JSON list of C-alpha atoms in Angstrom, two decimals:
[
{"chain": "A", "resi": 1, "resn": "MET", "atom": "CA", "xyz": [-16.90, -19.45, 0.80]},
{"chain": "A", "resi": 2, "resn": "GLY", "atom": "CA", "xyz": [-19.26, -22.02, 0.89]},
{"chain": "A", "resi": 3, "resn": "ALA", "atom": "CA", "xyz": [-22.42, -22.06, 3.19]},
{"chain": "A", "resi": 4, "resn": "GLY", "atom": "CA", "xyz": [-21.73, -23.28, 6.65]},
{"chain": "A", "resi": 5, "resn": "ARG", "atom": "CA", "xyz": [-18.04, -23.37, 6.18]},
{"chain": "A", "resi": 6, "resn": "GLU", "atom": "CA", "xyz": [-16.17, -21.44, 9.04]},
{"chain": "A", "resi": 7, "resn": "VAL", "atom": "CA", "xyz": [-12.65, -20.16, 8.36]},
{"chain": "A", "resi": 8, "resn": "ALA", "atom": "CA", "xyz": [-10.41, -20.04, 10.90]},
{"chain": "A", "resi": 9, "resn": "ILE", "atom": "CA", "xyz": [-8.62, -16.84, 12.18]},
{"chain": "A", "resi": 10, "resn": "SER", "atom": "CA", "xyz": [-5.28, -17.58, 13.67]},
{"chain": "A", "resi": 11, "resn": "LEU", "atom": "CA", "xyz": [-2.63, -15.93, 15.16]},
{"chain": "A", "resi": 12, "resn": "ASP", "atom": "CA", "xyz": [1.55, -16.22, 15.12]},
{"chain": "A", "resi": 13, "resn": "GLY", "atom": "CA", "xyz": [4.40, -14.73, 16.37]},
{"chain": "A", "resi": 14, "resn": "VAL", "atom": "CA", "xyz": [6.53, -12.30, 14.77]},
{"chain": "A", "resi": 15, "resn": "ARG", "atom": "CA", "xyz": [10.11, -13.51, 14.68]},
{"chain": "A", "resi": 16, "resn": "ASP", "atom": "CA", "xyz": [13.29, -12.85, 12.72]},
{"chain": "A", "resi": 17, "resn": "LYS", "atom": "CA", "xyz": [12.21, -14.97, 9.83]},
{"chain": "A", "resi": 18, "resn": "ASN", "atom": "CA", "xyz": [8.95, -13.54, 9.61]},
{"chain": "A", "resi": 19, "resn": "VAL", "atom": "CA", "xyz": [9.10, -9.62, 10.57]},
{"chain": "A", "resi": 20, "resn": "MET", "atom": "CA", "xyz": [8.94, -8.82, 6.79]},
{"chain": "A", "resi": 21, "resn": "GLN", "atom": "CA", "xyz": [5.45, -10.06, 6.70]},
{"chain": "A", "resi": 22, "resn": "LEU", "atom": "CA", "xyz": [4.65, -6.88, 9.50]},
{"chain": "A", "resi": 23, "resn": "LYS", "atom": "CA", "xyz": [6.82, -4.56, 7.21]},
{"chain": "A", "resi": 24, "resn": "LYS", "atom": "CA", "xyz": [4.61, -5.23, 4.45]},
{"chain": "A", "resi": 25, "resn": "LEU", "atom": "CA", "xyz": [1.02, -5.02, 6.15]},
{"chain": "A", "resi": 26, "resn": "ASN", "atom": "CA", "xyz": [2.63, -1.69, 7.72]},
{"chain": "A", "resi": 27, "resn": "THR", "atom": "CA", "xyz": [3.22, -0.35, 4.42]},
{"chain": "A", "resi": 28, "resn": "ALA", "atom": "CA", "xyz": [-0.11, -1.42, 3.27]},
{"chain": "A", "resi": 29, "resn": "LEU", "atom": "CA", "xyz": [-1.96, -0.18, 6.63]},
{"chain": "A", "resi": 30, "resn": "PHE", "atom": "CA", "xyz": [-0.21, 3.00, 7.90]},
{"chain": "A", "resi": 31, "resn": "PRO", "atom": "CA", "xyz": [0.09, 6.44, 6.68]},
{"chain": "A", "resi": 32, "resn": "VAL", "atom": "CA", "xyz": [3.88, 6.34, 8.60]},
{"chain": "A", "resi": 33, "resn": "ARG", "atom": "CA", "xyz": [6.93, 4.48, 7.68]},
{"chain": "A", "resi": 34, "resn": "TYR", "atom": "CA", "xyz": [8.17, 2.56, 10.84]},
{"chain": "A", "resi": 35, "resn": "ASN", "atom": "CA", "xyz": [12.06, 2.69, 11.86]},
{"chain": "A", "resi": 36, "resn": "ASP", "atom": "CA", "xyz": [14.12, -0.05, 12.94]},
{"chain": "A", "resi": 37, "resn": "LYS", "atom": "CA", "xyz": [13.31, 0.50, 16.76]},
{"chain": "A", "resi": 38, "resn": "TYR", "atom": "CA", "xyz": [9.51, 0.04, 16.38]},
{"chain": "A", "resi": 39, "resn": "TYR", "atom": "CA", "xyz": [10.41, -3.35, 14.87]},
{"chain": "A", "resi": 40, "resn": "ALA", "atom": "CA", "xyz": [12.78, -4.07, 17.54]},
{"chain": "A", "resi": 41, "resn": "ASP", "atom": "CA", "xyz": [10.45, -2.97, 20.09]},
{"chain": "A", "resi": 42, "resn": "ALA", "atom": "CA", "xyz": [7.68, -5.11, 18.55]},
{"chain": "A", "resi": 43, "resn": "LEU", "atom": "CA", "xyz": [9.91, -8.32, 18.58]},
{"chain": "A", "resi": 44, "resn": "ALA", "atom": "CA", "xyz": [11.33, -7.65, 22.07]},
{"chain": "A", "resi": 45, "resn": "SER", "atom": "CA", "xyz": [7.42, -7.72, 23.02]},
{"chain": "A", "resi": 46, "resn": "GLY", "atom": "CA", "xyz": [7.24, -11.53, 22.51]},
{"chain": "A", "resi": 47, "resn": "GLU", "atom": "CA", "xyz": [3.58, -12.86, 22.60]},
{"chain": "A", "resi": 48, "resn": "PHE", "atom": "CA", "xyz": [2.28, -9.20, 22.62]},
{"chain": "A", "resi": 49, "resn": "THR", "atom": "CA", "xyz": [3.04, -8.94, 18.74]},
{"chain": "A", "resi": 50, "resn": "LYS", "atom": "CA", "xyz": [1.22, -11.05, 16.57]},
{"chain": "A", "resi": 51, "resn": "LEU", "atom": "CA", "xyz": [0.29, -11.76, 12.47]},
{"chain": "A", "resi": 52, "resn": "ALA", "atom": "CA", "xyz": [-3.50, -12.76, 11.90]},
{"chain": "A", "resi": 53, "resn": "TYR", "atom": "CA", "xyz": [-4.34, -14.72, 9.30]},
{"chain": "A", "resi": 54, "resn": "TYR", "atom": "CA", "xyz": [-7.60, -15.39, 7.99]},
{"chain": "A", "resi": 55, "resn": "SER", "atom": "CA", "xyz": [-7.66, -18.62, 5.85]},
{"chain": "A", "resi": 56, "resn": "ASP", "atom": "CA", "xyz": [-3.74, -18.98, 5.77]},
{"chain": "A", "resi": 57, "resn": "ILE", "atom": "CA", "xyz": [-3.87, -15.49, 4.23]},
{"chain": "A", "resi": 58, "resn": "CYS", "atom": "CA", "xyz": [-1.59, -13.01, 6.41]},
{"chain": "A", "resi": 59, "resn": "VAL", "atom": "CA", "xyz": [-4.33, -9.80, 6.66]},
{"chain": "A", "resi": 60, "resn": "GLY", "atom": "CA", "xyz": [-3.35, -8.03, 9.87]},
{"chain": "A", "resi": 61, "resn": "SER", "atom": "CA", "xyz": [-1.17, -7.66, 13.03]},
{"chain": "A", "resi": 62, "resn": "ILE", "atom": "CA", "xyz": [-0.83, -6.18, 16.32]},
{"chain": "A", "resi": 63, "resn": "ALA", "atom": "CA", "xyz": [2.65, -4.65, 17.48]},
{"chain": "A", "resi": 64, "resn": "CYS", "atom": "CA", "xyz": [3.18, -3.65, 20.97]},
{"chain": "A", "resi": 65, "resn": "ARG", "atom": "CA", "xyz": [5.96, -2.06, 23.49]},
{"chain": "A", "resi": 66, "resn": "LEU", "atom": "CA", "xyz": [6.58, -3.12, 26.66]},
{"chain": "A", "resi": 67, "resn": "GLN", "atom": "CA", "xyz": [7.38, -0.04, 28.96]},
{"chain": "A", "resi": 68, "resn": "LYS", "atom": "CA", "xyz": [8.51, 0.33, 32.44]},
{"chain": "A", "resi": 69, "resn": "LYS", "atom": "CA", "xyz": [6.83, 3.35, 34.22]},
{"chain": "A", "resi": 70, "resn": "GLU", "atom": "CA", "xyz": [7.32, 5.20, 37.62]},
{"chain": "A", "resi": 71, "resn": "GLY", "atom": "CA", "xyz": [4.43, 3.36, 39.92]},
{"chain": "A", "resi": 72, "resn": "VAL", "atom": "CA", "xyz": [3.64, 1.04, 37.89]},
{"chain": "A", "resi": 73, "resn": "ALA", "atom": "CA", "xyz": [5.73, -2.21, 37.19]},
{"chain": "A", "resi": 74, "resn": "ILE", "atom": "CA", "xyz": [5.04, -2.49, 33.16]},
{"chain": "A", "resi": 75, "resn": "ARG", "atom": "CA", "xyz": [2.59, -1.05, 30.71]},
{"chain": "A", "resi": 76, "resn": "VAL", "atom": "CA", "xyz": [1.93, -2.11, 27.08]},
{"chain": "A", "resi": 77, "resn": "CYS", "atom": "CA", "xyz": [1.67, 0.25, 24.40]},
{"chain": "A", "resi": 78, "resn": "ILE", "atom": "CA", "xyz": [0.08, -0.71, 21.53]},
{"chain": "A", "resi": 79, "resn": "MET", "atom": "CA", "xyz": [2.19, 0.46, 18.71]},
{"chain": "A", "resi": 80, "resn": "THR", "atom": "CA", "xyz": [-0.12, -0.67, 15.90]},
{"chain": "A", "resi": 81, "resn": "LEU", "atom": "CA", "xyz": [-3.02, -2.75, 15.31]},
{"chain": "A", "resi": 82, "resn": "GLY", "atom": "CA", "xyz": [-4.37, -2.85, 11.69]},
{"chain": "A", "resi": 83, "resn": "VAL", "atom": "CA", "xyz": [-6.28, -5.25, 9.47]},
{"chain": "A", "resi": 84, "resn": "LEU", "atom": "CA", "xyz": [-6.47, -5.00, 5.48]},
{"chain": "A", "resi": 85, "resn": "ALA", "atom": "CA", "xyz": [-9.59, -3.27, 4.61]},
{"chain": "A", "resi": 86, "resn": "PRO", "atom": "CA", "xyz": [-11.07, -6.59, 2.64]},
{"chain": "A", "resi": 87, "resn": "TYR", "atom": "CA", "xyz": [-10.92, -8.20, 5.79]},
{"chain": "A", "resi": 88, "resn": "ARG", "atom": "CA", "xyz": [-12.16, -5.99, 8.38]},
{"chain": "A", "resi": 89, "resn": "GLY", "atom": "CA", "xyz": [-15.64, -6.57, 9.73]},
{"chain": "A", "resi": 90, "resn": "LEU", "atom": "CA", "xyz": [-14.77, -10.44, 10.38]},
{"chain": "A", "resi": 91, "resn": "GLY", "atom": "CA", "xyz": [-13.46, -10.30, 14.10]},
{"chain": "A", "resi": 92, "resn": "ILE", "atom": "CA", "xyz": [-9.77, -10.47, 13.06]},
{"chain": "A", "resi": 93, "resn": "GLY", "atom": "CA", "xyz": [-9.03, -7.25, 15.11]},
{"chain": "A", "resi": 94, "resn": "THR", "atom": "CA", "xyz": [-11.14, -8.22, 17.96]},
{"chain": "A", "resi": 95, "resn": "ARG", "atom": "CA", "xyz": [-9.03, -11.41, 18.28]},
{"chain": "A", "resi": 96, "resn": "LEU", "atom": "CA", "xyz": [-5.62, -9.33, 18.20]},
{"chain": "A", "resi": 97, "resn": "LEU", "atom": "CA", "xyz": [-7.25, -6.78, 20.77]},
{"chain": "A", "resi": 98, "resn": "ASN", "atom": "CA", "xyz": [-8.40, -9.85, 22.86]},
{"chain": "A", "resi": 99, "resn": "HIS", "atom": "CA", "xyz": [-5.15, -11.59, 22.79]},
{"chain": "A", "resi": 100, "resn": "VAL", "atom": "CA", "xyz": [-3.38, -8.76, 24.40]},
{"chain": "A", "resi": 101, "resn": "LEU", "atom": "CA", "xyz": [-5.92, -7.95, 26.61]},
{"chain": "A", "resi": 102, "resn": "TYR", "atom": "CA", "xyz": [-5.81, -11.62, 27.61]},
{"chain": "A", "resi": 103, "resn": "LEU", "atom": "CA", "xyz": [-2.15, -11.46, 28.36]},
{"chain": "A", "resi": 104, "resn": "CYS", "atom": "CA", "xyz": [-2.13, -8.14, 30.22]},
{"chain": "A", "resi": 105, "resn": "SER", "atom": "CA", "xyz": [-4.66, -9.62, 32.55]},
{"chain": "A", "resi": 106, "resn": "LYS", "atom": "CA", "xyz": [-2.97, -13.09, 32.90]},
{"chain": "A", "resi": 107, "resn": "GLN", "atom": "CA", "xyz": [0.39, -10.80, 33.65]},
{"chain": "A", "resi": 108, "resn": "ASN", "atom": "CA", "xyz": [-1.22, -8.58, 35.87]},
{"chain": "A", "resi": 109, "resn": "ILE", "atom": "CA", "xyz": [-0.35, -5.59, 33.84]},
{"chain": "A", "resi": 110, "resn": "PRO", "atom": "CA", "xyz": [-2.31, -2.69, 34.70]},
{"chain": "A", "resi": 111, "resn": "GLU", "atom": "CA", "xyz": [-2.09, -0.20, 31.98]},
{"chain": "A", "resi": 112, "resn": "ILE", "atom": "CA", "xyz": [-2.10, -0.40, 27.99]},
{"chain": "A", "resi": 113, "resn": "TYR", "atom": "CA", "xyz": [-2.30, 2.71, 25.90]},
{"chain": "A", "resi": 114, "resn": "LEU", "atom": "CA", "xyz": [-2.36, 3.81, 22.57]},
{"chain": "A", "resi": 115, "resn": "HIS", "atom": "CA", "xyz": [-2.64, 6.55, 19.82]},
{"chain": "A", "resi": 116, "resn": "VAL", "atom": "CA", "xyz": [-4.97, 7.14, 17.31]},
{"chain": "A", "resi": 117, "resn": "GLN", "atom": "CA", "xyz": [-5.57, 9.63, 14.97]},
{"chain": "A", "resi": 118, "resn": "THR", "atom": "CA", "xyz": [-8.42, 12.02, 15.81]},
{"chain": "A", "resi": 119, "resn": "ASN", "atom": "CA", "xyz": [-10.41, 11.62, 12.79]},
{"chain": "A", "resi": 120, "resn": "ASN", "atom": "CA", "xyz": [-10.09, 7.89, 12.82]},
{"chain": "A", "resi": 121, "resn": "GLU", "atom": "CA", "xyz": [-13.50, 7.36, 14.28]},
{"chain": "A", "resi": 122, "resn": "ASP", "atom": "CA", "xyz": [-13.96, 3.56, 13.52]},
{"chain": "A", "resi": 123, "resn": "ALA", "atom": "CA", "xyz": [-10.82, 3.00, 15.24]},
{"chain": "A", "resi": 124, "resn": "ILE", "atom": "CA", "xyz": [-11.95, 5.21, 18.26]},
{"chain": "A", "resi": 125, "resn": "ASN", "atom": "CA", "xyz": [-15.31, 3.48, 18.34]},
{"chain": "A", "resi": 126, "resn": "PHE", "atom": "CA", "xyz": [-13.55, -0.17, 18.46]},
{"chain": "A", "resi": 127, "resn": "TYR", "atom": "CA", "xyz": [-11.14, 0.86, 21.41]},
{"chain": "A", "resi": 128, "resn": "LYS", "atom": "CA", "xyz": [-13.79, 2.57, 23.33]},
{"chain": "A", "resi": 129, "resn": "LYS", "atom": "CA", "xyz": [-16.01, -1.20, 22.79]},
{"chain": "A", "resi": 130, "resn": "PHE", "atom": "CA", "xyz": [-13.23, -2.62, 24.86]},
{"chain": "A", "resi": 131, "resn": "GLY", "atom": "CA", "xyz": [-13.19, -0.17, 27.36]},
{"chain": "A", "resi": 132, "resn": "PHE", "atom": "CA", "xyz": [-10.50, 2.40, 26.30]},
{"chain": "A", "resi": 133, "resn": "GLU", "atom": "CA", "xyz": [-11.05, 6.24, 26.79]},
{"chain": "A", "resi": 134, "resn": "ILE", "atom": "CA", "xyz": [-9.75, 9.41, 25.34]},
{"chain": "A", "resi": 135, "resn": "THR", "atom": "CA", "xyz": [-7.60, 10.44, 28.36]},
{"chain": "A", "resi": 136, "resn": "GLU", "atom": "CA", "xyz": [-5.68, 13.57, 26.10]},
{"chain": "A", "resi": 137, "resn": "THR", "atom": "CA", "xyz": [-5.38, 15.02, 22.69]},
{"chain": "A", "resi": 138, "resn": "ILE", "atom": "CA", "xyz": [-1.69, 15.30, 21.45]},
{"chain": "A", "resi": 139, "resn": "LYS", "atom": "CA", "xyz": [-1.11, 18.21, 18.96]},
{"chain": "A", "resi": 140, "resn": "LYS", "atom": "CA", "xyz": [1.57, 17.70, 16.42]},
{"chain": "A", "resi": 141, "resn": "TYR", "atom": "CA", "xyz": [2.46, 14.08, 17.45]},
{"chain": "A", "resi": 142, "resn": "TYR", "atom": "CA", "xyz": [3.13, 13.68, 13.62]},
{"chain": "A", "resi": 143, "resn": "THR", "atom": "CA", "xyz": [4.50, 16.36, 11.86]},
{"chain": "A", "resi": 144, "resn": "ASN", "atom": "CA", "xyz": [3.37, 14.87, 8.35]},
{"chain": "A", "resi": 145, "resn": "ILE", "atom": "CA", "xyz": [0.05, 13.65, 8.19]},
{"chain": "A", "resi": 146, "resn": "ASP", "atom": "CA", "xyz": [-3.01, 15.37, 7.58]},
{"chain": "A", "resi": 147, "resn": "PRO", "atom": "CA", "xyz": [-5.91, 15.89, 8.80]},
{"chain": "A", "resi": 148, "resn": "PRO", "atom": "CA", "xyz": [-4.18, 18.56, 11.47]},
{"chain": "A", "resi": 149, "resn": "ARG", "atom": "CA", "xyz": [-1.85, 16.08, 13.09]},
{"chain": "A", "resi": 150, "resn": "LEU", "atom": "CA", "xyz": [-3.92, 15.40, 16.45]},
{"chain": "A", "resi": 151, "resn": "LEU", "atom": "CA", "xyz": [-3.69, 11.80, 18.12]},
{"chain": "A", "resi": 152, "resn": "CYS", "atom": "CA", "xyz": [-5.88, 10.64, 20.60]},
{"chain": "A", "resi": 153, "resn": "SER", "atom": "CA", "xyz": [-4.29, 8.85, 23.95]},
{"chain": "A", "resi": 154, "resn": "HIS", "atom": "CA", "xyz": [-6.39, 5.98, 25.07]},
{"chain": "A", "resi": 155, "resn": "LYS", "atom": "CA", "xyz": [-6.07, 4.14, 28.34]},
{"chain": "A", "resi": 156, "resn": "ARG", "atom": "CA", "xyz": [-7.52, 0.69, 29.66]},
{"chain": "A", "resi": 157, "resn": "ARG", "atom": "CA", "xyz": [-7.06, -0.40, 33.52]},
{"chain": "A", "resi": 158, "resn": "ASN", "atom": "CA", "xyz": [-7.54, -4.16, 34.06]},
{"chain": "A", "resi": 159, "resn": "ASN", "atom": "CA", "xyz": [-9.08, -4.21, 37.37]},
{"chain": "A", "resi": 160, "resn": "ASN", "atom": "CA", "xyz": [-8.36, -7.96, 38.57]}
]
């Protein structure tokens, strides 16, 4: 990349015709295989699920599920957020998360949550920068992943 040349980060929606991009990224990024319900939920979330492109190369994604919760009209579950290792630190994950936070603010969605493996300190610190807090540790959330199958639950409340 030449000096002074800025490379654009762009986001694109996930649709039936490009859902394979999301599947390929998930295979490269995460130690679990996601089932058809995951992809159906991601597609159903509309603008809340995005692919990220760096210089026209698909390098990351965020996939969400919209849920109804008692006492809250709707909440957003960030099912996955990931960026391929060579492209981390370039603002791509921030752009993806900010997109979802903006949509939640715009649509007055008060609750966003996600799960992170307890040993994924980079991810935990990343989410804390955006106001997420650890609200509980869930033992045996996954049954086939090391380290000891613990996840942290994070929540963020939009105060608008």
